[in-house]
PDB file of C-alpha atoms in Angstrom:
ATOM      1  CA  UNK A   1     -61.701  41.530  31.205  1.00  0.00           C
ATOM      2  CA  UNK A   2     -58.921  40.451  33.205  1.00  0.00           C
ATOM      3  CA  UNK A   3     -58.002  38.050  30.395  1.00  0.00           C
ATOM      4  CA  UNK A   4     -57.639  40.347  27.605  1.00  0.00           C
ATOM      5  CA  UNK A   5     -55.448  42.828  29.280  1.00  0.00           C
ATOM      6  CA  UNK A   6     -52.901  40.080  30.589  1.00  0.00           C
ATOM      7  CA  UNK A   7     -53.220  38.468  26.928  1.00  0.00           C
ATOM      8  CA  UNK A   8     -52.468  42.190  25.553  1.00  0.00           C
ATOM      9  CA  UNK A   9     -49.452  42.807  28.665  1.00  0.00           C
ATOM     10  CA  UNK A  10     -46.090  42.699  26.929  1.00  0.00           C
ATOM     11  CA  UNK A  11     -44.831  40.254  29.139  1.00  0.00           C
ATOM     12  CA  UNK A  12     -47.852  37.905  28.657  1.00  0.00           C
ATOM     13  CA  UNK A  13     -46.451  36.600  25.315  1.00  0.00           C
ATOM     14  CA  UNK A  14     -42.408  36.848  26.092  1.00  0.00           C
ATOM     15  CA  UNK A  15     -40.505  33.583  25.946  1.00  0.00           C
ATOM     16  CA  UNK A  16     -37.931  33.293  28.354  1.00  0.00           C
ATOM     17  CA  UNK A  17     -34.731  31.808  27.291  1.00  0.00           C
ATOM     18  CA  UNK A  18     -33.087  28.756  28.195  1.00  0.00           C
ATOM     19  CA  UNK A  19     -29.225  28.655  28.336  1.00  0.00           C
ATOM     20  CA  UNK A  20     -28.207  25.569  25.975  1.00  0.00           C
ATOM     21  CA  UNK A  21     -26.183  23.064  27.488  1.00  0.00           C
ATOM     22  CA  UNK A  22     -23.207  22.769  24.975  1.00  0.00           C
ATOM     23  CA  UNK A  23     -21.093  19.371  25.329  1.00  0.00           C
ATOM     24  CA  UNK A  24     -17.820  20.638  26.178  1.00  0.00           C
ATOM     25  CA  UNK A  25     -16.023  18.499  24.033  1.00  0.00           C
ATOM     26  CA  UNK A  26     -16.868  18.053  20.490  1.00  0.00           C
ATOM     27  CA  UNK A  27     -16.356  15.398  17.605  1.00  0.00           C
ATOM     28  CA  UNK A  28     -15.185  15.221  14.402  1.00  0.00           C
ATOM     29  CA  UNK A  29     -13.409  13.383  11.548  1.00  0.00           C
ATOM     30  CA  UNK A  30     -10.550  13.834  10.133  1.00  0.00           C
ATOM     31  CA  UNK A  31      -8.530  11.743   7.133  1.00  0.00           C
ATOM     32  CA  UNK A  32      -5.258   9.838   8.867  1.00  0.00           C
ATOM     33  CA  UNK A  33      -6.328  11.114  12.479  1.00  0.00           C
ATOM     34  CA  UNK A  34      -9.899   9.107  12.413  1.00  0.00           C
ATOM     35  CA  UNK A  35     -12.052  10.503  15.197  1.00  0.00           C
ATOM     36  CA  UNK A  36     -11.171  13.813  16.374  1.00  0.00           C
ATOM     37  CA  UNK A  37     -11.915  15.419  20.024  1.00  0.00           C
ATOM     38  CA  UNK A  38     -11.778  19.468  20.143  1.00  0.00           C
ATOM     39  CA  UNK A  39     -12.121  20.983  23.227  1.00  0.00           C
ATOM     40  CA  UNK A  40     -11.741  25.014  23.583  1.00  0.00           C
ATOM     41  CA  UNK A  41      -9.723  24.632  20.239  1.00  0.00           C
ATOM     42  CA  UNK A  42      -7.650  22.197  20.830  1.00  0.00           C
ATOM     43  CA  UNK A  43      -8.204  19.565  18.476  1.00  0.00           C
ATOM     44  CA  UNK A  44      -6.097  16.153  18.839  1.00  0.00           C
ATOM     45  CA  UNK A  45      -7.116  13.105  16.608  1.00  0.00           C
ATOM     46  CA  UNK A  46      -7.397   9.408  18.329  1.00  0.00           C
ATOM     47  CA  UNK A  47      -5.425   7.230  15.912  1.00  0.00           C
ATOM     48  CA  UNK A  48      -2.766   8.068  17.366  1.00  0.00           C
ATOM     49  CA  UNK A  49      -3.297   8.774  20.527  1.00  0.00           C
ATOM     50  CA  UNK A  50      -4.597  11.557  22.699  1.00  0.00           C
ATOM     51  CA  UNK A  51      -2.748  15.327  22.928  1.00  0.00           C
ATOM     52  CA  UNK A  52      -1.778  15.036  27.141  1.00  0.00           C
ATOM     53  CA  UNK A  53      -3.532  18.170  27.373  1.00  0.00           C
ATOM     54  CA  UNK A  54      -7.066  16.607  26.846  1.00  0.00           C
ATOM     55  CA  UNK A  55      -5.856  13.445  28.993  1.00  0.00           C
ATOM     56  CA  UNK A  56      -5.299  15.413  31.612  1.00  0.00           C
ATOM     57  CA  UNK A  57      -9.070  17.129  31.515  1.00  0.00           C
ATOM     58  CA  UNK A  58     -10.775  13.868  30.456  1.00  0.00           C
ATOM     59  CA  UNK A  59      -8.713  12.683  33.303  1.00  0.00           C
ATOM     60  CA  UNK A  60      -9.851  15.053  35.998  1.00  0.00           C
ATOM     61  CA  UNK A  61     -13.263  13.281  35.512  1.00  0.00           C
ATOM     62  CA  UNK A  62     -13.826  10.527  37.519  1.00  0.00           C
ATOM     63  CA  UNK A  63     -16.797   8.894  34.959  1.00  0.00           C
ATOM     64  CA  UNK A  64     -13.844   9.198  32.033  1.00  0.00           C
ATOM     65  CA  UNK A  65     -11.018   8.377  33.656  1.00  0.00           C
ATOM     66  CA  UNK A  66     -10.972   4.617  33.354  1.00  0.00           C
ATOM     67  CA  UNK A  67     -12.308   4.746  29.704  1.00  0.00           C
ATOM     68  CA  UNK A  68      -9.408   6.816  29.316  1.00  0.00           C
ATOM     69  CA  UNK A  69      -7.267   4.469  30.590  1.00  0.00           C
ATOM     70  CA  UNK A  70      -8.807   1.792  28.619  1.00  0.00           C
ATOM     71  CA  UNK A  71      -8.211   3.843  25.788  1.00  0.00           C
ATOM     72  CA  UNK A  72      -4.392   4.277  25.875  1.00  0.00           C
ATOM     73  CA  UNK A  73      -3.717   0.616  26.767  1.00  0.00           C
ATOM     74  CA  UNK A  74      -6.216  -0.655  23.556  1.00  0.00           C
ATOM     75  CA  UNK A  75      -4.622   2.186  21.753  1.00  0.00           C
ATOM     76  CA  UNK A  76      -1.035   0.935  21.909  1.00  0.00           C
ATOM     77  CA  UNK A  77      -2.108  -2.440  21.054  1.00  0.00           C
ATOM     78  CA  UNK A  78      -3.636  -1.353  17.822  1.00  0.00           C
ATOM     79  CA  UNK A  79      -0.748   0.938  16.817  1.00  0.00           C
ATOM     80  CA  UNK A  80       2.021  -2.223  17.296  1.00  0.00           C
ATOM     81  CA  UNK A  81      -0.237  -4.254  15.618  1.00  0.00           C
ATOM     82  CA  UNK A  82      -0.876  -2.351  12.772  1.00  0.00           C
ATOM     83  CA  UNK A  83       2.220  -0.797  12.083  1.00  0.00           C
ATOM     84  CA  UNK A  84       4.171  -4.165  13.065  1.00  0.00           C
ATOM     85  CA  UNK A  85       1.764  -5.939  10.703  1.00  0.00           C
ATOM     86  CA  UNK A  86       2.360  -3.063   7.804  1.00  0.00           C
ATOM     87  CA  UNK A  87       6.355  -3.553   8.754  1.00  0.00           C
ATOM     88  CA  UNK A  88       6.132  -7.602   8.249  1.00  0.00           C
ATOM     89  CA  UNK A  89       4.466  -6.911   4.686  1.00  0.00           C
ATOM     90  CA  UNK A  90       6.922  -4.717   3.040  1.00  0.00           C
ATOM     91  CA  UNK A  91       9.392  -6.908   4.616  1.00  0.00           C
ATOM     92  CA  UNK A  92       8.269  -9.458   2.820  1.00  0.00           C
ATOM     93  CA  UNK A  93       8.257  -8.242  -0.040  1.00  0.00           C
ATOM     94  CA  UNK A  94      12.231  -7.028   0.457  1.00  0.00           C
ATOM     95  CA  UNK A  95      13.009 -10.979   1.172  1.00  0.00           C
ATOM     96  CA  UNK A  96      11.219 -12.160  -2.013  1.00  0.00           C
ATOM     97  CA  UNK A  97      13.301  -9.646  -4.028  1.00  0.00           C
ATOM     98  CA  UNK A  98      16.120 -10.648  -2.388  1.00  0.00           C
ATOM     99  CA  UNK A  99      16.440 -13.831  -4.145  1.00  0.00           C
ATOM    100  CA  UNK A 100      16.849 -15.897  -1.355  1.00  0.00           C
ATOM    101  CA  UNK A 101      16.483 -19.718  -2.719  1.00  0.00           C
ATOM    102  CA  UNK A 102      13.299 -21.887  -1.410  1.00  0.00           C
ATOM    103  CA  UNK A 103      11.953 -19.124   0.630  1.00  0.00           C
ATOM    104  CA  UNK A 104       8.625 -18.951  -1.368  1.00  0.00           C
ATOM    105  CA  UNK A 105       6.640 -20.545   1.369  1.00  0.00           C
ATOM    106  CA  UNK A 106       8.260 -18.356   4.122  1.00  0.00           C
ATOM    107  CA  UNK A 107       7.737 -15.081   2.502  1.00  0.00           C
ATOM    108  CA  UNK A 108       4.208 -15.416   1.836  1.00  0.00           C
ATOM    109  CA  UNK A 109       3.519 -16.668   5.157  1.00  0.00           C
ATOM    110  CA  UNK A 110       5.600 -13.651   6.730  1.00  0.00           C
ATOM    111  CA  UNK A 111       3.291 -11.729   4.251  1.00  0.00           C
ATOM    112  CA  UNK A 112       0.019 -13.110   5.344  1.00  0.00           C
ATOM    113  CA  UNK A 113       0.817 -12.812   8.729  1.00  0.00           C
ATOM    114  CA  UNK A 114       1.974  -8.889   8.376  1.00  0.00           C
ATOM    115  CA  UNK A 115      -1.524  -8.427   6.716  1.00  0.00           C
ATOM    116  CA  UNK A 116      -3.683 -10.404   9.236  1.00  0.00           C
ATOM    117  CA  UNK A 117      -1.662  -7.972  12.122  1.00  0.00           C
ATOM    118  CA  UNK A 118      -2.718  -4.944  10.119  1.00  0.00           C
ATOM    119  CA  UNK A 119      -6.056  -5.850   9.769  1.00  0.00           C
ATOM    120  CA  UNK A 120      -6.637  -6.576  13.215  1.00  0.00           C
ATOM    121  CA  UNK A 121      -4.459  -3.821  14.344  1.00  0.00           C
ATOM    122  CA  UNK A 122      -6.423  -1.378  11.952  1.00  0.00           C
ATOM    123  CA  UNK A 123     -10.052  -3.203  14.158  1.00  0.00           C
ATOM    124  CA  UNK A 124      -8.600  -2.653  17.414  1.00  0.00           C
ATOM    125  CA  UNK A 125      -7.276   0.959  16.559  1.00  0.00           C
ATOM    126  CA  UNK A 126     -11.106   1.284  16.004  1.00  0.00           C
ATOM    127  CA  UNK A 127     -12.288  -0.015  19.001  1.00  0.00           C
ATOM    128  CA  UNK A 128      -9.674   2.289  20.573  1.00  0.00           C
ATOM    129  CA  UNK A 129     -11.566   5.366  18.877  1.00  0.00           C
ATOM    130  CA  UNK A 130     -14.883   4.592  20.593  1.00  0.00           C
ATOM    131  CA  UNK A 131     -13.164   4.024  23.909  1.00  0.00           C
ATOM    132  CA  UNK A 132     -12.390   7.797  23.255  1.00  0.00           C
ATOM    133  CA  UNK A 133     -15.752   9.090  22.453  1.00  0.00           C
ATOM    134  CA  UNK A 134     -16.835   7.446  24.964  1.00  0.00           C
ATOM    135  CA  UNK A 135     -14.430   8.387  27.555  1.00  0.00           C
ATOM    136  CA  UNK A 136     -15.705  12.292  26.330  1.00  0.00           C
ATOM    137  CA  UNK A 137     -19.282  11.737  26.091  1.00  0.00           C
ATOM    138  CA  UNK A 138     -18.806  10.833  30.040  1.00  0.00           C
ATOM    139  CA  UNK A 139     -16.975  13.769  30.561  1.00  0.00           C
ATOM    140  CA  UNK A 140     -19.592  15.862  28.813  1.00  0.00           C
TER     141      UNK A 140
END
C-alpha cells in the first residue's frame, strides 16, 4: 500500500535536473583563420595568432598557460616560414623574368627552397593550431 501511493506521489516520478557543464571556450573552423576559439563572443582564429584578449584569460590559467606560450613561439615560426617561403617563390619567379643570364639553376633552387619553407611553415602553423586547442581544452 505504501508502494502505490509513493509510485502515484507527484514527486515520486520528477527528474531533477542537472546543470550542464558548458566548456567555456568553444571551437570552430573558419576558411583563412583555420581553427577558431570563441569565448563569450569573441571569436579570434589561430593562424594568425591569438586576439590578446583570450591570451590574457587562457593565460590566467595555470594548466594553459605554458601551452599558450608554446603556442605563440611555434606560431611565429610557422608564420616566417610560410610567408618567407611564399615570398622566396614569387621572387623567383620575378628573377626568371628578369632575364638575368645563367641563372636557371639559381632560380629554381630559390624556388624549391621558397616552396619547401611554405610547406613546412604551412605543417608547423598546424601544429601551432593544436597547441591552441589544447591550451583551451585545459582551460575548459
Amino acid at each position: 500500500m505504501v508502494l502505490l501511493l509513493l509510485s502515484l506521489s507527484p514527486l515520486a516520478n520528477a527528474q531533477t535536473s542537472v546543470p550542464e557543464v558548458s566548456p567555456i571556450f568553444h571551437f570552430g573552423i573558419r576558411w583563412g583563420d583555420g581553427l577558431t576559439l570563441e569565448y563569450h563572443g569573441l571569436v579570434s582564429g589561430t593562424a594568425f595568432g591569438l586576439d590578446q584578449r583570450l591570451v590574457d584569460r587562457l593565460s590566467a590559467n595555470p594548466a594553459s598557460l605554458e601551452l599558450v606560450k608554446r603556442y605563440q613561439t611555434v606560431d611565429a615560426w610557422g608564420n616566417g616560414l610560410l610567408w618567407g617561403g611564399m615570398g622566396l617563390a614569387v621572387a623567383s619567379v620575378f628573377m626568371a623574368n628578369a632575364g638575368v643570364s645563367n641563372a636557371g639553376p639559381v632560380v629554381v633552387t630559390i624556388a624549391l627552397t621558397g616552396l619547401v619553407g611554405a610547406l613546412v611553415g604551412n605543417l608547423v602553423q598546424t601544429a601551432a593550431q593544436q597547441l591552441a586547442a589544447r591550451a583551451a581544452n585545459a582551460y575548459n
